[in-house]
mmCIF file of C-alpha atoms in Angstrom:
data_model
loop_
_atom_site.group_PDB
_atom_site.id
_atom_site.type_symbol
_atom_site.label_atom_id
_atom_site.label_comp_id
_atom_site.label_asym_id
_atom_site.label_seq_id
_atom_site.Cartn_x
_atom_site.Cartn_y
_atom_site.Cartn_z
ATOM 1 C CA MET T 24 -9.546 15.825 -36.286
ATOM 2 C CA LYS T 25 -9.653 19.536 -37.150
ATOM 3 C CA ALA T 26 -12.641 21.661 -36.139
ATOM 4 C CA ILE T 27 -13.615 25.329 -35.973
ATOM 5 C CA CYS T 28 -14.041 26.280 -32.325
ATOM 6 C CA TRP T 29 -15.608 29.345 -30.740
ATOM 7 C CA GLU T 30 -13.153 30.997 -28.368
ATOM 8 C CA ALA T 31 -14.694 34.389 -27.512
ATOM 9 C CA PRO T 32 -16.849 37.022 -29.215
ATOM 10 C CA THR T 33 -15.457 37.669 -32.731
ATOM 11 C CA LYS T 34 -12.814 34.985 -32.251
ATOM 12 C CA VAL T 35 -12.815 31.507 -33.766
ATOM 13 C CA LYS T 36 -9.888 29.137 -34.084
ATOM 14 C CA VAL T 37 -9.142 25.887 -35.880
ATOM 15 C CA GLU T 38 -8.145 23.333 -33.269
ATOM 16 C CA THR T 39 -7.243 19.668 -33.194
ATOM 17 C CA VAL T 40 -9.882 17.879 -31.116
ATOM 18 C CA PRO T 41 -10.772 14.231 -30.418
ATOM 19 C CA ASP T 42 -12.683 12.410 -33.144
ATOM 20 C CA PRO T 43 -16.361 11.839 -32.292
ATOM 21 C CA THR T 44 -17.426 8.355 -31.240
ATOM 22 C CA ILE T 45 -20.675 6.403 -31.031
ATOM 23 C CA LEU T 46 -22.242 7.185 -27.638
ATOM 24 C CA ASN T 47 -25.709 5.735 -28.202
ATOM 25 C CA PRO T 48 -26.922 2.829 -30.368
ATOM 26 C CA ARG T 49 -28.992 5.320 -32.396
ATOM 27 C CA ASP T 50 -25.901 7.416 -33.303
ATOM 28 C CA ALA T 51 -24.007 7.657 -36.567
ATOM 29 C CA ILE T 52 -20.682 9.295 -37.393
ATOM 30 C CA VAL T 53 -20.582 11.416 -40.556
ATOM 31 C CA LYS T 54 -17.467 12.498 -42.407
ATOM 32 C CA VAL T 55 -18.336 16.079 -43.297
ATOM 33 C CA THR T 56 -17.880 16.900 -46.984
ATOM 34 C CA SER T 57 -19.633 20.310 -46.933
ATOM 35 C CA ALA T 58 -20.581 22.618 -44.075
ATOM 36 C CA ALA T 59 -22.119 26.029 -44.656
ATOM 37 C CA LEU T 60 -21.300 29.196 -42.790
ATOM 38 C CA CYS T 61 -24.842 30.299 -41.968
ATOM 39 C CA GLY T 62 -25.979 33.799 -41.058
ATOM 40 C CA SER T 63 -27.110 32.591 -37.659
ATOM 41 C CA ASP T 64 -23.520 31.483 -36.960
ATOM 42 C CA LEU T 65 -22.673 35.187 -36.857
ATOM 43 C CA HIS T 66 -24.884 35.596 -33.789
ATOM 44 C CA LEU T 67 -22.562 33.156 -32.033
ATOM 45 C CA TYR T 68 -19.494 34.814 -33.497
ATOM 46 C CA ASP T 69 -20.615 38.243 -32.286
ATOM 47 C CA GLY T 70 -21.346 36.907 -28.799
ATOM 48 C CA TYR T 71 -25.092 37.511 -28.650
ATOM 49 C CA VAL T 72 -26.202 33.927 -27.990
ATOM 50 C CA PRO T 73 -25.730 33.001 -24.312
ATOM 51 C CA THR T 74 -24.085 29.862 -22.897
ATOM 52 C CA MET T 75 -21.277 29.528 -25.455
ATOM 53 C CA MET T 76 -18.032 28.190 -23.975
ATOM 54 C CA PRO T 77 -14.452 28.417 -25.285
ATOM 55 C CA GLY T 78 -13.633 25.354 -27.356
ATOM 56 C CA ASP T 79 -17.216 24.707 -28.515
ATOM 57 C CA ILE T 80 -17.280 23.346 -32.077
ATOM 58 C CA ILE T 81 -19.655 25.444 -34.153
ATOM 59 C CA GLY T 82 -21.683 24.891 -37.326
ATOM 60 C CA HIS T 83 -25.061 23.293 -37.984
ATOM 61 C CA GLU T 84 -25.701 23.137 -41.760
ATOM 62 C CA PHE T 85 -23.942 20.129 -43.264
ATOM 63 C CA MET T 86 -23.823 16.919 -45.245
ATOM 64 C CA GLY T 87 -21.341 14.124 -45.737
ATOM 65 C CA GLU T 88 -20.625 10.405 -45.801
ATOM 66 C CA VAL T 89 -21.643 7.905 -43.137
ATOM 67 C CA VAL T 90 -18.514 6.212 -41.734
ATOM 68 C CA GLU T 91 -19.954 4.431 -38.678
ATOM 69 C CA VAL T 92 -23.411 3.521 -37.349
ATOM 70 C CA GLY T 93 -24.765 2.425 -33.991
ATOM 71 C CA ARG T 94 -26.249 -1.041 -33.621
ATOM 72 C CA GLU T 95 -29.880 0.195 -33.770
ATOM 73 C CA ILE T 96 -29.438 2.092 -37.050
ATOM 74 C CA THR T 97 -31.001 0.172 -39.936
ATOM 75 C CA ASN T 98 -31.860 2.994 -42.354
ATOM 76 C CA LEU T 99 -28.242 3.991 -43.007
ATOM 77 C CA LYS T 100 -25.071 2.114 -43.851
ATOM 78 C CA VAL T 101 -21.414 3.018 -44.099
ATOM 79 C CA GLY T 102 -20.751 4.846 -47.349
ATOM 80 C CA ASP T 103 -24.173 6.497 -47.672
ATOM 81 C CA LYS T 104 -24.178 10.137 -48.774
ATOM 82 C CA VAL T 105 -26.497 12.055 -46.434
ATOM 83 C CA VAL T 106 -27.854 15.488 -45.632
ATOM 84 C CA VAL T 107 -28.389 16.058 -41.914
ATOM 85 C CA PRO T 108 -31.135 18.359 -40.529
ATOM 86 C CA PHE T 109 -29.766 21.051 -38.248
ATOM 87 C CA THR T 110 -32.377 20.306 -35.576
ATOM 88 C CA ILE T 111 -31.980 17.057 -33.653
ATOM 89 C CA SER T 112 -35.213 15.107 -33.130
ATOM 90 C CA CYS T 113 -35.985 11.858 -31.346
ATOM 91 C CA GLY T 114 -38.878 10.760 -33.578
ATOM 92 C CA LYS T 115 -40.987 9.426 -30.706
ATOM 93 C CA CYS T 116 -42.243 12.332 -28.568
ATOM 94 C CA TYR T 117 -45.563 14.156 -29.107
ATOM 95 C CA TYR T 118 -43.929 16.906 -31.159
ATOM 96 C CA CYS T 119 -42.032 14.559 -33.449
ATOM 97 C CA GLN T 120 -45.128 12.402 -33.918
ATOM 98 C CA THR T 121 -47.023 15.513 -35.053
ATOM 99 C CA GLU T 122 -44.141 16.588 -37.359
ATOM 100 C CA GLN T 123 -43.175 19.540 -35.182
ATOM 101 C CA TRP T 124 -39.617 18.290 -35.296
ATOM 102 C CA SER T 125 -37.856 21.409 -34.018
ATOM 103 C CA LEU T 126 -39.885 21.252 -30.794
ATOM 104 C CA CYS T 127 -38.689 17.751 -29.836
ATOM 105 C CA ASP T 128 -39.015 17.007 -26.124
ATOM 106 C CA ASN T 129 -36.103 14.590 -25.872
ATOM 107 C CA SER T 130 -33.105 15.848 -27.857
ATOM 108 C CA ASN T 131 -31.968 18.740 -25.654
ATOM 109 C CA PRO T 132 -30.011 17.404 -22.671
ATOM 110 C CA HIS T 133 -29.928 20.925 -21.215
ATOM 111 C CA ALA T 134 -33.691 21.390 -21.340
ATOM 112 C CA ALA T 135 -33.863 22.865 -17.839
ATOM 113 C CA MET T 136 -31.625 25.731 -18.914
ATOM 114 C CA MET T 137 -33.876 26.561 -21.847
ATOM 115 C CA GLU T 138 -37.029 26.198 -19.769
ATOM 116 C CA THR T 139 -35.721 28.861 -17.394
ATOM 117 C CA MET T 140 -35.463 31.335 -20.272
ATOM 118 C CA TYR T 141 -38.410 30.335 -22.466
ATOM 119 C CA GLY T 142 -40.820 28.349 -20.291
ATOM 120 C CA TYR T 143 -40.356 25.172 -22.331
ATOM 121 C CA ALA T 144 -37.404 23.651 -24.192
ATOM 122 C CA GLY T 145 -37.091 23.076 -27.923
ATOM 123 C CA ALA T 146 -34.968 20.560 -29.792
ATOM 124 C CA GLY T 147 -31.212 20.372 -29.616
ATOM 125 C CA ILE T 148 -29.220 21.960 -32.444
ATOM 126 C CA TYR T 149 -25.727 21.171 -33.654
ATOM 127 C CA GLY T 150 -23.063 23.636 -32.591
ATOM 128 C CA TYR T 151 -25.421 26.279 -31.258
ATOM 129 C CA SER T 152 -24.680 26.868 -27.569
ATOM 130 C CA HIS T 153 -25.308 24.835 -24.446
ATOM 131 C CA LEU T 154 -28.772 26.353 -24.233
ATOM 132 C CA LEU T 155 -29.620 24.220 -27.270
ATOM 133 C CA GLY T 156 -27.933 21.057 -26.082
ATOM 134 C CA GLY T 157 -24.199 21.690 -26.180
ATOM 135 C CA TYR T 158 -23.773 19.399 -29.203
ATOM 136 C CA ALA T 159 -20.554 19.526 -31.179
ATOM 137 C CA GLY T 160 -21.084 21.302 -34.459
ATOM 138 C CA SER T 161 -20.480 20.494 -38.104
ATOM 139 C CA GLN T 162 -17.638 22.810 -39.118
ATOM 140 C CA ALA T 163 -15.339 19.899 -38.509
ATOM 141 C CA GLN T 164 -13.982 16.864 -40.309
ATOM 142 C CA PHE T 165 -16.397 14.495 -38.543
ATOM 143 C CA THR T 166 -19.652 14.937 -36.607
ATOM 144 C CA ARG T 167 -21.630 12.652 -34.330
ATOM 145 C CA VAL T 168 -25.273 12.475 -35.422
ATOM 146 C CA PRO T 169 -27.691 11.504 -32.608
ATOM 147 C CA PHE T 170 -31.030 9.878 -33.509
ATOM 148 C CA ALA T 171 -29.578 9.039 -36.920
ATOM 149 C CA ASP T 172 -32.593 6.834 -37.654
ATOM 150 C CA VAL T 173 -34.755 9.984 -37.697
ATOM 151 C CA GLY T 174 -32.769 12.902 -39.097
ATOM 152 C CA PRO T 175 -30.401 12.208 -42.009
ATOM 153 C CA ILE T 176 -31.710 11.585 -45.504
ATOM 154 C CA LYS T 177 -29.819 9.628 -48.138
ATOM 155 C CA VAL T 178 -29.143 11.647 -51.299
ATOM 156 C CA PRO T 179 -27.955 10.659 -54.771
ATOM 157 C CA GLU T 180 -24.198 10.271 -55.188
ATOM 158 C CA GLU T 181 -24.248 11.882 -58.623
ATOM 159 C CA ILE T 182 -25.708 15.208 -57.452
ATOM 160 C CA PRO T 183 -23.024 17.684 -56.304
ATOM 161 C CA ASP T 184 -22.985 18.755 -52.660
ATOM 162 C CA ASP T 185 -23.654 22.377 -53.607
ATOM 163 C CA LYS T 186 -27.124 21.476 -54.893
ATOM 164 C CA LEU T 187 -27.986 19.472 -51.768
ATOM 165 C CA LEU T 188 -26.287 21.169 -48.813
ATOM 166 C CA PHE T 189 -28.987 23.736 -48.064
ATOM 167 C CA LEU T 190 -31.556 20.992 -47.498
ATOM 168 C CA SER T 191 -29.898 20.800 -44.079
ATOM 169 C CA ASP T 192 -31.255 24.217 -43.104
ATOM 170 C CA SER T 193 -31.547 27.262 -45.363
ATOM 171 C CA LEU T 194 -33.675 25.899 -48.187
ATOM 172 C CA CYS T 195 -36.072 24.168 -45.790
ATOM 173 C CA THR T 196 -36.140 27.285 -43.603
ATOM 174 C CA GLY T 197 -37.077 29.477 -46.557
ATOM 175 C CA TRP T 198 -39.793 27.008 -47.570
ATOM 176 C CA HIS T 199 -41.135 26.830 -44.011
ATOM 177 C CA ALA T 200 -41.185 30.634 -43.677
ATOM 178 C CA ALA T 201 -43.123 30.984 -46.915
ATOM 179 C CA LEU T 202 -45.612 28.278 -45.899
ATOM 180 C CA ASN T 203 -46.210 30.226 -42.704
ATOM 181 C CA CYS T 204 -47.435 33.102 -44.892
ATOM 182 C CA ASN T 205 -50.397 31.020 -46.130
ATOM 183 C CA ILE T 206 -49.847 32.392 -49.641
ATOM 184 C CA LYS T 207 -52.855 32.672 -51.942
ATOM 185 C CA PRO T 208 -52.996 33.471 -55.666
ATOM 186 C CA GLY T 209 -52.449 37.183 -56.201
ATOM 187 C CA ASP T 210 -50.587 37.746 -52.922
ATOM 188 C CA THR T 211 -47.621 40.043 -52.473
ATOM 189 C CA VAL T 212 -44.875 38.857 -50.131
ATOM 190 C CA ALA T 213 -42.119 41.180 -48.883
ATOM 191 C CA VAL T 214 -38.855 39.714 -47.575
ATOM 192 C CA TRP T 215 -36.428 41.613 -45.353
ATOM 193 C CA GLY T 216 -32.866 40.418 -45.979
ATOM 194 C CA ALA T 217 -31.192 39.005 -49.097
ATOM 195 C CA GLY T 218 -28.748 36.652 -47.426
ATOM 196 C CA GLY T 219 -29.087 32.922 -47.924
ATOM 197 C CA ILE T 220 -32.276 32.572 -45.874
ATOM 198 C CA GLY T 221 -33.919 35.631 -47.418
ATOM 199 C CA LEU T 222 -33.132 34.443 -50.932
ATOM 200 C CA PHE T 223 -34.703 31.067 -50.237
ATOM 201 C CA CYS T 224 -37.721 32.739 -48.606
ATOM 202 C CA ALA T 225 -38.230 34.791 -51.758
ATOM 203 C CA LEU T 226 -37.764 31.812 -54.065
ATOM 204 C CA SER T 227 -40.120 29.697 -51.956
ATOM 205 C CA ALA T 228 -42.794 32.396 -51.882
ATOM 206 C CA TYR T 229 -42.680 32.599 -55.668
ATOM 207 C CA LEU T 230 -42.800 28.805 -56.059
ATOM 208 C CA GLN T 231 -45.729 28.645 -53.633
ATOM 209 C CA GLY T 232 -47.786 30.976 -55.803
ATOM 210 C CA ALA T 233 -47.123 34.571 -54.790
ATOM 211 C CA GLU T 234 -47.868 36.993 -57.623
ATOM 212 C CA GLN T 235 -45.297 39.533 -56.454
ATOM 213 C CA VAL T 236 -42.232 39.054 -54.244
ATOM 214 C CA ILE T 237 -40.254 42.051 -53.016
ATOM 215 C CA VAL T 238 -36.821 41.710 -51.401
ATOM 216 C CA ILE T 239 -35.365 44.430 -49.170
ATOM 217 C CA ASP T 240 -31.626 44.819 -48.502
ATOM 218 C CA ARG T 241 -28.835 47.377 -48.945
ATOM 219 C CA TYR T 242 -26.149 45.354 -50.739
ATOM 220 C CA PRO T 243 -26.421 45.690 -54.545
ATOM 221 C CA GLU T 244 -24.881 42.286 -55.282
ATOM 222 C CA ARG T 245 -27.424 40.559 -53.037
ATOM 223 C CA LEU T 246 -30.325 42.464 -54.551
ATOM 224 C CA GLU T 247 -29.055 41.523 -58.016
ATOM 225 C CA MET T 248 -28.949 37.864 -56.943
ATOM 226 C CA ALA T 249 -32.533 38.115 -55.649
ATOM 227 C CA ALA T 250 -33.771 39.625 -58.907
ATOM 228 C CA LYS T 251 -31.938 37.060 -61.039
ATOM 229 C CA HIS T 252 -32.723 33.873 -59.129
ATOM 230 C CA THR T 253 -36.030 34.452 -57.301
ATOM 231 C CA ASN T 254 -38.054 36.575 -59.750
ATOM 232 C CA ALA T 255 -38.291 39.283 -57.085
ATOM 233 C CA LYS T 256 -38.525 43.025 -57.273
ATOM 234 C CA THR T 257 -35.977 44.692 -55.031
ATOM 235 C CA LEU T 258 -35.732 47.683 -52.712
ATOM 236 C CA ASN T 259 -32.521 49.174 -51.361
ATOM 237 C CA TYR T 260 -33.480 50.418 -47.905
ATOM 238 C CA SER T 261 -30.617 52.911 -47.884
ATOM 239 C CA GLU T 262 -32.215 54.672 -50.855
ATOM 240 C CA VAL T 263 -35.975 54.534 -50.223
ATOM 241 C CA ASN T 264 -38.529 54.689 -47.436
ATOM 242 C CA VAL T 265 -39.406 51.002 -47.336
ATOM 243 C CA THR T 266 -42.936 51.336 -45.967
ATOM 244 C CA GLU T 267 -43.880 53.986 -48.535
ATOM 245 C CA ALA T 268 -42.261 52.050 -51.371
ATOM 246 C CA LEU T 269 -44.183 48.909 -50.416
ATOM 247 C CA LYS T 270 -47.424 50.875 -50.402
ATOM 248 C CA GLU T 271 -46.687 52.114 -53.917
ATOM 249 C CA LEU T 272 -45.988 48.575 -55.117
ATOM 250 C CA THR T 273 -49.238 47.247 -53.637
ATOM 251 C CA GLY T 274 -51.716 49.945 -54.573
ATOM 252 C CA GLY T 275 -51.602 51.463 -51.094
ATOM 253 C CA ARG T 276 -52.693 48.303 -49.281
ATOM 254 C CA GLY T 277 -49.345 46.853 -48.194
ATOM 255 C CA PRO T 278 -47.941 43.332 -48.600
ATOM 256 C CA ASP T 279 -50.186 40.411 -47.700
ATOM 257 C CA ALA T 280 -47.280 38.827 -45.854
ATOM 258 C CA CYS T 281 -43.923 40.060 -44.595
ATOM 259 C CA ILE T 282 -40.953 37.810 -43.830
ATOM 260 C CA ASP T 283 -38.154 38.856 -41.464
ATOM 261 C CA ALA T 284 -35.146 36.871 -42.669
ATOM 262 C CA VAL T 285 -32.671 39.122 -40.843
ATOM 263 C CA GLY T 286 -32.898 38.242 -37.171
ATOM 264 C CA MET T 287 -31.369 39.664 -34.043
ATOM 265 C CA GLU T 288 -28.643 41.843 -35.577
ATOM 266 C CA ALA T 289 -30.768 43.928 -37.936
ATOM 267 C CA HIS T 290 -29.107 47.105 -39.174
ATOM 268 C CA GLY T 291 -31.414 49.942 -38.205
ATOM 269 C CA PHE T 292 -30.894 53.615 -38.900
ATOM 270 C CA GLY T 293 -31.773 56.901 -37.288
ATOM 271 C CA LEU T 294 -32.466 57.166 -33.563
ATOM 272 C CA PRO T 295 -34.110 53.711 -33.239
ATOM 273 C CA GLY T 296 -31.083 52.101 -34.884
ATOM 274 C CA VAL T 297 -28.661 53.849 -32.540
ATOM 275 C CA TYR T 298 -30.854 52.949 -29.548
ATOM 276 C CA ASP T 299 -30.844 49.243 -30.464
ATOM 277 C CA LYS T 300 -27.130 49.124 -31.198
ATOM 278 C CA VAL T 301 -26.174 50.779 -27.912
ATOM 279 C CA LYS T 302 -28.495 48.611 -25.809
ATOM 280 C CA GLN T 303 -27.337 45.393 -27.485
ATOM 281 C CA THR T 304 -23.673 46.350 -27.117
ATOM 282 C CA LEU T 305 -24.201 46.994 -23.412
ATOM 283 C CA ARG T 306 -26.199 43.719 -23.148
ATOM 284 C CA LEU T 307 -29.258 45.640 -21.973
ATOM 285 C CA GLU T 308 -31.180 43.811 -24.693
ATOM 286 C CA THR T 309 -30.183 40.752 -26.712
ATOM 287 C CA ASP T 310 -31.968 41.461 -29.995
ATOM 288 C CA ARG T 311 -32.077 44.353 -32.459
ATOM 289 C CA ILE T 312 -35.548 44.135 -33.975
ATOM 290 C CA HIS T 313 -35.538 46.869 -36.610
ATOM 291 C CA ALA T 314 -36.618 44.426 -39.343
ATOM 292 C CA VAL T 315 -39.520 43.099 -37.246
ATOM 293 C CA ARG T 316 -40.707 46.622 -36.455
ATOM 294 C CA GLU T 317 -40.627 47.603 -40.098
ATOM 295 C CA ALA T 318 -42.353 44.386 -41.230
ATOM 296 C CA ILE T 319 -45.193 44.911 -38.741
ATOM 297 C CA GLN T 320 -45.532 48.533 -39.799
ATOM 298 C CA ALA T 321 -45.543 47.693 -43.520
ATOM 299 C CA CYS T 322 -47.818 44.628 -43.500
ATOM 300 C CA ARG T 323 -51.390 45.129 -44.645
ATOM 301 C CA LYS T 324 -54.235 44.902 -42.162
ATOM 302 C CA GLY T 325 -55.099 41.289 -41.442
ATOM 303 C CA GLY T 326 -51.803 40.096 -42.940
ATOM 304 C CA THR T 327 -49.113 37.736 -41.703
ATOM 305 C CA VAL T 328 -45.609 38.375 -40.399
ATOM 306 C CA SER T 329 -43.366 35.305 -40.681
ATOM 307 C CA ILE T 330 -40.096 35.292 -38.714
ATOM 308 C CA PRO T 331 -37.433 32.741 -39.701
ATOM 309 C CA GLY T 332 -34.673 35.127 -38.564
ATOM 310 C CA VAL T 333 -33.079 33.968 -35.306
ATOM 311 C CA TYR T 334 -33.847 35.761 -32.020
ATOM 312 C CA ALA T 335 -32.364 34.797 -28.680
ATOM 313 C CA GLY T 336 -33.950 36.689 -25.822
ATOM 314 C CA PHE T 337 -35.387 40.130 -25.242
ATOM 315 C CA ALA T 338 -35.909 43.338 -27.217
ATOM 316 C CA ASP T 339 -37.282 46.811 -26.566
ATOM 317 C CA LYS T 340 -39.862 48.878 -28.389
ATOM 318 C CA PHE T 341 -41.786 45.971 -29.870
ATOM 319 C CA PRO T 342 -44.771 47.541 -31.704
ATOM 320 C CA ILE T 343 -47.489 45.470 -30.093
ATOM 321 C CA GLY T 344 -50.007 48.275 -30.660
ATOM 322 C CA ALA T 345 -49.637 48.041 -34.439
ATOM 323 C CA LEU T 346 -49.697 44.245 -34.253
ATOM 324 C CA PHE T 347 -52.965 44.321 -32.323
ATOM 325 C CA GLY T 348 -54.559 47.257 -34.099
ATOM 326 C CA LYS T 349 -54.025 45.789 -37.563
ATOM 327 C CA GLY T 350 -55.095 42.263 -36.608
ATOM 328 C CA LEU T 351 -51.833 40.694 -37.747
ATOM 329 C CA THR T 352 -50.798 37.066 -37.381
ATOM 330 C CA ILE T 353 -47.207 36.281 -36.394
ATOM 331 C CA LYS T 354 -45.672 32.897 -37.133
ATOM 332 C CA THR T 355 -42.172 32.041 -35.962
ATOM 333 C CA GLY T 356 -39.887 29.207 -34.974
ATOM 334 C CA GLN T 357 -37.080 26.889 -35.930
ATOM 335 C CA THR T 358 -37.783 24.875 -39.050
ATOM 336 C CA HIS T 359 -39.275 21.400 -39.009
ATOM 337 C CA VAL T 360 -36.632 20.283 -41.510
ATOM 338 C CA GLN T 361 -37.601 16.614 -41.674
ATOM 339 C CA ARG T 362 -41.067 17.621 -42.905
ATOM 340 C CA TYR T 363 -39.675 19.184 -46.093
ATOM 341 C CA LEU T 364 -36.632 17.060 -46.950
ATOM 342 C CA LYS T 365 -38.260 14.560 -49.293
ATOM 343 C CA PRO T 366 -40.424 16.938 -51.365
ATOM 344 C CA LEU T 367 -37.621 19.473 -51.788
ATOM 345 C CA LEU T 368 -35.097 16.748 -52.610
ATOM 346 C CA ALA T 369 -37.508 15.485 -55.281
ATOM 347 C CA MET T 370 -37.625 18.965 -56.838
ATOM 348 C CA ILE T 371 -33.817 19.043 -56.950
ATOM 349 C CA VAL T 372 -33.570 15.546 -58.462
ATOM 350 C CA GLU T 373 -36.177 16.442 -61.100
ATOM 351 C CA GLY T 374 -34.247 19.578 -62.045
ATOM 352 C CA LYS T 375 -37.009 21.936 -60.929
ATOM 353 C CA LEU T 376 -34.837 23.550 -58.272
ATOM 354 C CA ASP T 377 -31.136 24.402 -58.043
ATOM 355 C CA PRO T 378 -30.451 25.930 -54.615
ATOM 356 C CA SER T 379 -26.689 26.305 -55.142
ATOM 357 C CA PHE T 380 -26.850 29.904 -56.372
ATOM 358 C CA PRO T 381 -26.139 31.697 -53.046
ATOM 359 C CA ILE T 382 -22.730 29.989 -52.737
ATOM 360 C CA THR T 383 -20.005 32.488 -53.526
ATOM 361 C CA HIS T 384 -16.994 30.949 -51.755
ATOM 362 C CA HIS T 385 -15.555 27.496 -51.031
ATOM 363 C CA MET T 386 -13.007 27.405 -48.225
ATOM 364 C CA LYS T 387 -10.914 25.058 -46.119
ATOM 365 C CA LEU T 388 -11.257 24.787 -42.344
ATOM 366 C CA ASP T 389 -7.861 26.451 -41.961
ATOM 367 C CA GLN T 390 -9.389 29.598 -43.457
ATOM 368 C CA ALA T 391 -11.952 29.887 -40.672
ATOM 369 C CA GLU T 392 -10.880 33.261 -39.301
ATOM 370 C CA GLU T 393 -10.738 34.777 -42.775
ATOM 371 C CA ALA T 394 -14.110 33.237 -43.682
ATOM 372 C CA TYR T 395 -15.943 34.541 -40.627
ATOM 373 C CA GLU T 396 -14.578 38.074 -41.036
ATOM 374 C CA MET T 397 -15.362 38.086 -44.757
ATOM 375 C CA PHE T 398 -18.884 36.780 -44.191
ATOM 376 C CA LYS T 399 -19.603 39.162 -41.326
ATOM 377 C CA HIS T 400 -18.510 42.249 -43.226
ATOM 378 C CA LYS T 401 -19.786 41.088 -46.657
ATOM 379 C CA HIS T 402 -16.318 41.438 -48.165
ATOM 380 C CA ASP T 403 -15.616 40.113 -51.655
ATOM 381 C CA ASN T 404 -19.387 40.024 -52.320
ATOM 382 C CA CYS T 405 -19.695 37.023 -49.999
ATOM 383 C CA VAL T 406 -23.263 35.738 -49.714
ATOM 384 C CA ARG T 407 -22.590 32.173 -48.567
ATOM 385 C CA ALA T 408 -19.279 30.482 -47.778
ATOM 386 C CA VAL T 409 -19.011 26.700 -47.665
ATOM 387 C CA PHE T 410 -16.295 24.798 -45.834
ATOM 388 C CA ASN T 411 -15.021 21.570 -47.354
ATOM 389 C CA PRO T 412 -13.419 20.104 -44.210
ATOM 390 C CA ASN T 413 -11.832 17.021 -45.755
ATOM 391 C CA SER T 414 -10.577 18.548 -48.981
#
C-alpha cells in the first residue's frame, strides 16, 4: 500500500509499505477513506517531537471502511463505515473504566520511554512517535486499529466523510477544551489560534453557553472563518495589544477562561519571541509557549486556562508567579475522544452541527510534500487539508 512516511525534519515521502495485518484478536483493519492533516502533525514535520524514526507512517485523524476484523471483535463487521479515535484505549484499565481514555495504562507498548520523560505513560496514539507507542499512522491506504472493540464508532453511510472526520480528533478536542473551562452563563472565553482546533474550541464554547467568544490569530482568512462559523469576535494579534484588547472587551476584568489552541510552535514577537525561537532551534527547549504566557497574563483572576495545544517537553520563562498570584486553574491533556463521540455524532445526525467548514483542500497521498508545505506556511488560505488515500 501507499503511505506518507516521516523521513527527517521537514521531509515526508510517499512510500510503498507492507499492508497492515491482524496481530491481535481485538484488531481490525480499516481502509482509510479520509485522513486529516492536523496541526499537531506539523510538530512531527518540524522535528520537535522526539523518537521519530525514518520510515514512520504518520497521521492520526481518520475514518474509513472496516475490511477485516479479529476473532474477538463483535461490535464491527466488514463493510462498516467507522470513525476511529486518535487515542488508542484498552477499555479495561482504571483510566478507561473512569472514561479517562487518553490516559490508558495498556495501549502504549513503549510506556517505559514515556515514564522516563513524564513520570507516567499515557495512551498510545496513531502515527505520533515511538514515545507514544510507535503505531503506524493513518495517512495511508489502510491502518491497523488495535482494541477495535473499544475505539471505532459506526457512522451513517449517507453522511459525507467531511461532516464526520473531525470526530476522530479535532471536534472532540475542541469540545473537551471548552468543557475544561467550566463555562457558565455570561462567561467570556478567549481562544488563541484559529486553526482547526481553535475553531472547534470557539464553536464548542459558544454551544456550551458562553456569552462572548473571542478568537485571536493573525491570518485574516482564519479570523473571517471564526467570525462566520463560530459566532466569535476576533482579534488580529499583529494589529493590537491582545491583553489590553481583551480587557476592553470584558469591562477591564479579563476573560473568564482562556484556551491555548496553538501549542508548542507559537509565533511570538519581540524579544521573548526571538528568545523562544532561538532556544527551540538549538534544541535548548522543546516548546515555544508564547500563547500560554499570554493566556495566563490575560485571564481574569480566579479564571481557567485550558490547553488543548500539544506540548512535548520543556519550556523556559513559564509565568508561574502570575498563575499563582491570580489563583488560576490550568486544565490540559489529550482528549478523551470516546467520551464525546456519541453525543457529538447525534448533533451531526440531527443537523445541529456541521463540522466540515475548516476543510479547504482535498488531496491525494501523492501530494504529501506539497500538502505539508502548504499547510505549514498557510499557502492558498489552507486551514485544513484532507487526504483521500484510496481515491
